[in-house]
Tab-separated table of C-alpha atoms in Angstrom:
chain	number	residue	atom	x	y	z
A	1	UNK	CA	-4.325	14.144	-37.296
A	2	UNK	CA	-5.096	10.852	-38.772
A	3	UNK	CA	-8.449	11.995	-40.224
A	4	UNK	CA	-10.757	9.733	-37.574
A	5	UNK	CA	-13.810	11.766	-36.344
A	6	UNK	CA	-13.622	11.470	-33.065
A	7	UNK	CA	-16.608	12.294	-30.156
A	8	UNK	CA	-15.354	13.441	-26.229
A	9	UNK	CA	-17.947	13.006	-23.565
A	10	UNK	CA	-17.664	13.219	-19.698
A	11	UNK	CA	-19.728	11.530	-16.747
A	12	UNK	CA	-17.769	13.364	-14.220
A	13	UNK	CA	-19.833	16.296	-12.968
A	14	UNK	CA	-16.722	17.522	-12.030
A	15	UNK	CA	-14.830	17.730	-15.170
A	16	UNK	CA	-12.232	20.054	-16.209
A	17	UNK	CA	-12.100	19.124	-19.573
A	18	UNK	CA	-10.686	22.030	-22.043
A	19	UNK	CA	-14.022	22.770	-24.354
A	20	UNK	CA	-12.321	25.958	-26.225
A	21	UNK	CA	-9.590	23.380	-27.104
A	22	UNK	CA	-11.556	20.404	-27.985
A	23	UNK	CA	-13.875	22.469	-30.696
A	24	UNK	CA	-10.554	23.941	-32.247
A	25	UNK	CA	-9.117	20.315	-32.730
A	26	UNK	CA	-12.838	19.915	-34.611
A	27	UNK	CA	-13.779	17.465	-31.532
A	28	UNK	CA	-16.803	16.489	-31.125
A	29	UNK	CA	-17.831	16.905	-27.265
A	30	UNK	CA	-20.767	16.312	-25.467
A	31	UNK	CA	-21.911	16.168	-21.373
A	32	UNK	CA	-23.998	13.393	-19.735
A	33	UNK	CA	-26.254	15.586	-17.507
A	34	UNK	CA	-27.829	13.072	-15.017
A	35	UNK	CA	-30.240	15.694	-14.234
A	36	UNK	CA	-31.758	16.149	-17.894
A	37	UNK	CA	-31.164	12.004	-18.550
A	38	UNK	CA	-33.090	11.339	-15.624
A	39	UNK	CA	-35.675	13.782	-16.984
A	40	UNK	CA	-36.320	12.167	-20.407
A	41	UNK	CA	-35.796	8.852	-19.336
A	42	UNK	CA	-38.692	9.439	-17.467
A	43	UNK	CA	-40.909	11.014	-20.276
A	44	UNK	CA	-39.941	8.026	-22.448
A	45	UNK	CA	-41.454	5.596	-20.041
A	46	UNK	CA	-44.497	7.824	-19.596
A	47	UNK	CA	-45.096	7.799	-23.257
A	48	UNK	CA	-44.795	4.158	-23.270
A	49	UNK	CA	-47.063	4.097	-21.094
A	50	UNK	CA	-49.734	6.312	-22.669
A	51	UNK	CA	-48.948	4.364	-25.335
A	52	UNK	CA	-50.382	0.906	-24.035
A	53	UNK	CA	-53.213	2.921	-22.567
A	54	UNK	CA	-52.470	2.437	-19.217
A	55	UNK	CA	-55.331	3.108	-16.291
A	56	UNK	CA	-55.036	6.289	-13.528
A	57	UNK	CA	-54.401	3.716	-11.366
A	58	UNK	CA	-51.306	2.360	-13.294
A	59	UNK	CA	-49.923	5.276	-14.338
A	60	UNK	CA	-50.094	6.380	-10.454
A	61	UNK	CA	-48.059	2.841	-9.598
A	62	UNK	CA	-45.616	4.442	-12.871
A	63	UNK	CA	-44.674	7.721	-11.498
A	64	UNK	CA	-44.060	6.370	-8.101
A	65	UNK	CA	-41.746	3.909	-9.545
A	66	UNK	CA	-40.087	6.273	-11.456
A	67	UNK	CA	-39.259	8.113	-8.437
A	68	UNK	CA	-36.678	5.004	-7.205
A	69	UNK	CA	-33.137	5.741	-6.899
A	70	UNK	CA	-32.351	3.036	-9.315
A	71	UNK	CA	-34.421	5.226	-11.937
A	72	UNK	CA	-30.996	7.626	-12.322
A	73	UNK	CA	-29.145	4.294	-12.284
A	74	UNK	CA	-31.295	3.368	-15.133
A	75	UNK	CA	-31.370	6.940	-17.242
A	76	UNK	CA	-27.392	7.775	-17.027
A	77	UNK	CA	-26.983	3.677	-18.421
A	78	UNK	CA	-28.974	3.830	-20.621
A	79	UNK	CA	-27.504	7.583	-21.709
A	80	UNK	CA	-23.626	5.838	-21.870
A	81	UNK	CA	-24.870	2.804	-23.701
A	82	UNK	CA	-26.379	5.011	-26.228
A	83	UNK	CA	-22.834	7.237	-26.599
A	84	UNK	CA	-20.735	4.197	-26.546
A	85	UNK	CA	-22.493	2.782	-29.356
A	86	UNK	CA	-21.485	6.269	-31.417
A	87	UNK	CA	-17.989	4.084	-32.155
A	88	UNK	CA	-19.600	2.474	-34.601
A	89	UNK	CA	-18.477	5.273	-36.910
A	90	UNK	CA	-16.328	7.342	-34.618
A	91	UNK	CA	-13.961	7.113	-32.033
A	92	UNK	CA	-15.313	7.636	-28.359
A	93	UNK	CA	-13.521	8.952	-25.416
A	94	UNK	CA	-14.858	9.141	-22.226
A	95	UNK	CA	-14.061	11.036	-19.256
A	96	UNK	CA	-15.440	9.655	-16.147
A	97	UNK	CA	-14.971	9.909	-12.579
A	98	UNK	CA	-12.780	6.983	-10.752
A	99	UNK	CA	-15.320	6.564	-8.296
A	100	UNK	CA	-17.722	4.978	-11.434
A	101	UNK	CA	-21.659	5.734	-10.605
A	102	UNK	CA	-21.483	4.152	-14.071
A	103	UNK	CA	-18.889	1.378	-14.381
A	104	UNK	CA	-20.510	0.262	-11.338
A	105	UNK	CA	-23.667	-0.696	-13.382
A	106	UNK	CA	-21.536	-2.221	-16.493
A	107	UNK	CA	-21.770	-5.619	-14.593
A	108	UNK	CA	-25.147	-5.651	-13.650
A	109	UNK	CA	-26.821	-5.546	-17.461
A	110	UNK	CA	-29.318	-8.406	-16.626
A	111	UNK	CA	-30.734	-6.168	-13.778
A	112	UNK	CA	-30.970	-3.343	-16.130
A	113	UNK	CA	-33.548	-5.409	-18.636
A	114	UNK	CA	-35.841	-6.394	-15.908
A	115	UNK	CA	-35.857	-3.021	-14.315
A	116	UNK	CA	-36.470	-1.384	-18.239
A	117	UNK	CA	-38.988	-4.562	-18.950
A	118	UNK	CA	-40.733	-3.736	-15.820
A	119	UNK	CA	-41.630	0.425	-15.731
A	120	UNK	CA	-42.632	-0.566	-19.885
A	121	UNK	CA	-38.831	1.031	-20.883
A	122	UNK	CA	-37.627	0.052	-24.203
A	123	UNK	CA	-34.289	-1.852	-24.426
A	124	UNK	CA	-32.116	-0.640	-27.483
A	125	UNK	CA	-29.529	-2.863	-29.090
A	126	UNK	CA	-27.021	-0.362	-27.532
A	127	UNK	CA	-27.214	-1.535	-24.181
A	128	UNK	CA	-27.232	-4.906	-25.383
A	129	UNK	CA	-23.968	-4.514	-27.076
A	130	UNK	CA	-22.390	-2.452	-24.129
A	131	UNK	CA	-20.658	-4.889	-22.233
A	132	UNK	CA	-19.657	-7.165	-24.532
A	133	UNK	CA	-18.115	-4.161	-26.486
A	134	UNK	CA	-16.550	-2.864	-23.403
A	135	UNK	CA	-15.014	-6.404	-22.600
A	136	UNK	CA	-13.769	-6.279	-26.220
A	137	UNK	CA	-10.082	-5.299	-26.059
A	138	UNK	CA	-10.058	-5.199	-30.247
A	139	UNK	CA	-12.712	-2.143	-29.460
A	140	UNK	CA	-12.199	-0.418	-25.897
A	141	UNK	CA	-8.724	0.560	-23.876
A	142	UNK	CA	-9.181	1.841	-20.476
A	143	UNK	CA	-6.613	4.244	-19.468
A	144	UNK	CA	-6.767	4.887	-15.572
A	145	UNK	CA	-5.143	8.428	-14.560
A	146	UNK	CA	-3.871	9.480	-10.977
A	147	UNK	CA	-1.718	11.216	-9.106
A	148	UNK	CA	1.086	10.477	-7.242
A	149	UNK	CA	-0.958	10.694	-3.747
A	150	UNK	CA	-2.223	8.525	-1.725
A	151	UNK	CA	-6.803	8.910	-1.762
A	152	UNK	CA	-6.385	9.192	-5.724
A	153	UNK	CA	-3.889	6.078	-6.301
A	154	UNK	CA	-6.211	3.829	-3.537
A	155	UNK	CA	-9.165	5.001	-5.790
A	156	UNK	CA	-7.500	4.127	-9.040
A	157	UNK	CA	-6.808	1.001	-7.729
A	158	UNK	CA	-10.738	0.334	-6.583
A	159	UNK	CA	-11.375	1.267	-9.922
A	160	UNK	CA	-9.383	-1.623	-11.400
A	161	UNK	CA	-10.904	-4.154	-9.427
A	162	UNK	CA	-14.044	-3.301	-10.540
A	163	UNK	CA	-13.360	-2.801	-13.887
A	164	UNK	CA	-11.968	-6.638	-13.346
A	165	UNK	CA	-14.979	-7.684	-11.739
A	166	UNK	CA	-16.786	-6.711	-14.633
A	167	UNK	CA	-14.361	-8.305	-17.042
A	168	UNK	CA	-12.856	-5.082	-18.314
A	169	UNK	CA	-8.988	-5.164	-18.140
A	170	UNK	CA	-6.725	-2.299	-18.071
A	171	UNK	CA	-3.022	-2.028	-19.479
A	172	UNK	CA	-2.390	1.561	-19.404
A	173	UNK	CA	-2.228	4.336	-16.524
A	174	UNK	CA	-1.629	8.072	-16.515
A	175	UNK	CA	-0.146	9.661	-13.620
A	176	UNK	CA	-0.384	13.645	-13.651
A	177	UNK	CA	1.402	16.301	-12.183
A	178	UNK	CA	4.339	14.853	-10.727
A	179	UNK	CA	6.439	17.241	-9.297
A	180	UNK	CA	9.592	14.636	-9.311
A	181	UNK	CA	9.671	15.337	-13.168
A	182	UNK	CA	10.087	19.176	-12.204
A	183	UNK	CA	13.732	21.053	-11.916
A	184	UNK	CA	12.630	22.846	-8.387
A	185	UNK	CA	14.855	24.077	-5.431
A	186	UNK	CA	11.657	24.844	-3.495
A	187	UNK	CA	12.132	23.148	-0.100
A	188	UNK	CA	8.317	22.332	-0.082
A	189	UNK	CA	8.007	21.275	-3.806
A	190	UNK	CA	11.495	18.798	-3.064
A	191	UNK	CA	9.302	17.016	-0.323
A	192	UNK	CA	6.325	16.413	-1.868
A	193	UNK	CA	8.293	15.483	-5.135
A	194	UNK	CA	10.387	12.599	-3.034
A	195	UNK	CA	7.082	11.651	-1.285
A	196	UNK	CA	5.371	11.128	-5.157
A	197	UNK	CA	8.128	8.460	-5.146
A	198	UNK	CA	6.545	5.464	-3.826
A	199	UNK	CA	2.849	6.253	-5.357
A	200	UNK	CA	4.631	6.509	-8.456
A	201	UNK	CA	6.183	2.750	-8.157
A	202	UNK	CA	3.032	1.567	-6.385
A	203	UNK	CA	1.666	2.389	-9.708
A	204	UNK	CA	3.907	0.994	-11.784
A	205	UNK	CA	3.749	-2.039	-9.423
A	206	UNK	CA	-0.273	-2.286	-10.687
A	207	UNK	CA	0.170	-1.250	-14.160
A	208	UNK	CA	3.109	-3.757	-14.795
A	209	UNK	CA	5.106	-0.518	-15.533
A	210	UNK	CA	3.001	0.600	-18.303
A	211	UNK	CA	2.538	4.059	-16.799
A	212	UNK	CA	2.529	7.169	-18.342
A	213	UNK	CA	4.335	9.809	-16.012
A	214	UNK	CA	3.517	13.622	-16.940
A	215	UNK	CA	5.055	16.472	-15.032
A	216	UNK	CA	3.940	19.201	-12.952
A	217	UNK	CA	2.560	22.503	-14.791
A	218	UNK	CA	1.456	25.706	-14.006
A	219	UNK	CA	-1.582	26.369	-15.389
């Protein structure tokens, strides 16, 4: 409304953001796959590679490497360094799971070199700037949503100490779906409403009351 371009993305392979919706509000979205990532992070260090004229023999010790766990670690980084850095010009939101496969690697950037430095990777000036710009609360606002249940409120909460750990502070929270905000005389949907109660102040409790509470809908 304001006239800022303004770029969705998602790390959560199990996203339910609205698409249709997005493209009509002239959003620009976009997915990080950690399947095709992985894939040409992996070409990219094998043209490197070819690059420096590397021996069979090498190029054998490569693709081996390249087959390590940390390799996806690497690739899906490397893939959310490179979107983050789109807010130099645009306004980034991203949608990512609470149980962070990627904030886990925001505090571990000095890894991330070596590992790039060693399989002949290049390091771009976006993961450079990542943390720092994600530490930056002139540039980057974490908004943690949950519901008013108990697995998703103990994960929010693991997500906040992490994002602490890594020197990334929170203010805001979104709770969804609460059922107390709902009008109902279903005896089921009165239960589960007053047992939203104490998840709600829990939440409030961790979010010094800066929550955002939005009520149940049918979809």
């Amino acid at each position: 409304e304001r006239g800022a371009k303004v770029h969705l993305t998602t790390t959560d392979p199990a996203n339910h953001l609205n698409y249709d919706l997005a493209i009509k509000a002239e959003i620009d979205i976009s997915k990080i796959d950690e399947a095709e990532v992985l894939e040409a992070y992996k070409n990219e260090v094998r043209a490197k590679a070819r690059e420096n004229k590397m021996t069979a023999e090498d190029m054998e010790y490569i693709e081996e490497d390249l087959r390590s766990p940390c390799t996806q670690e690497i690739a899906v980084f490397k893939a959310f360094a490179d979107i983050v850095e789109k807010a130099d010009t645009e306004i980034v939101v991203i949608d990512t799971a609470p149980t962070g496969h990627t904030l886990l690697l925001l505090d571990a950037t000095q890894s991330y070199h070596k590992e790039v430095e060693r399989t002949q990777g290049e390091i771009t000036g976006a993961v450079a700037n990542l943390l720092p710009r994600l530490r930056n609360p002139k540039e980057t606002e974490v908004v943690i949503v949950t519901l008013p249940e108990t697995t998703p409120v103990f994960e929010a909460e693991r997500l906040q100490q992490d994002l602490h750990r890594a020197g990334i502070e929170n203010k805001w929270w979104a709770i969804n779906s609460c059922l107390s905000l709902v009008d109902t005389q279903n005896p089921f949907f009165k239960a589960k409403a007053q047992g939203e109660l104490s998840w709600i102040d829990r939440v409030k409790e961790l979010s010094n009351n800066n929550a955002a509470l939005i009520a149940w809908k049918e979809k």
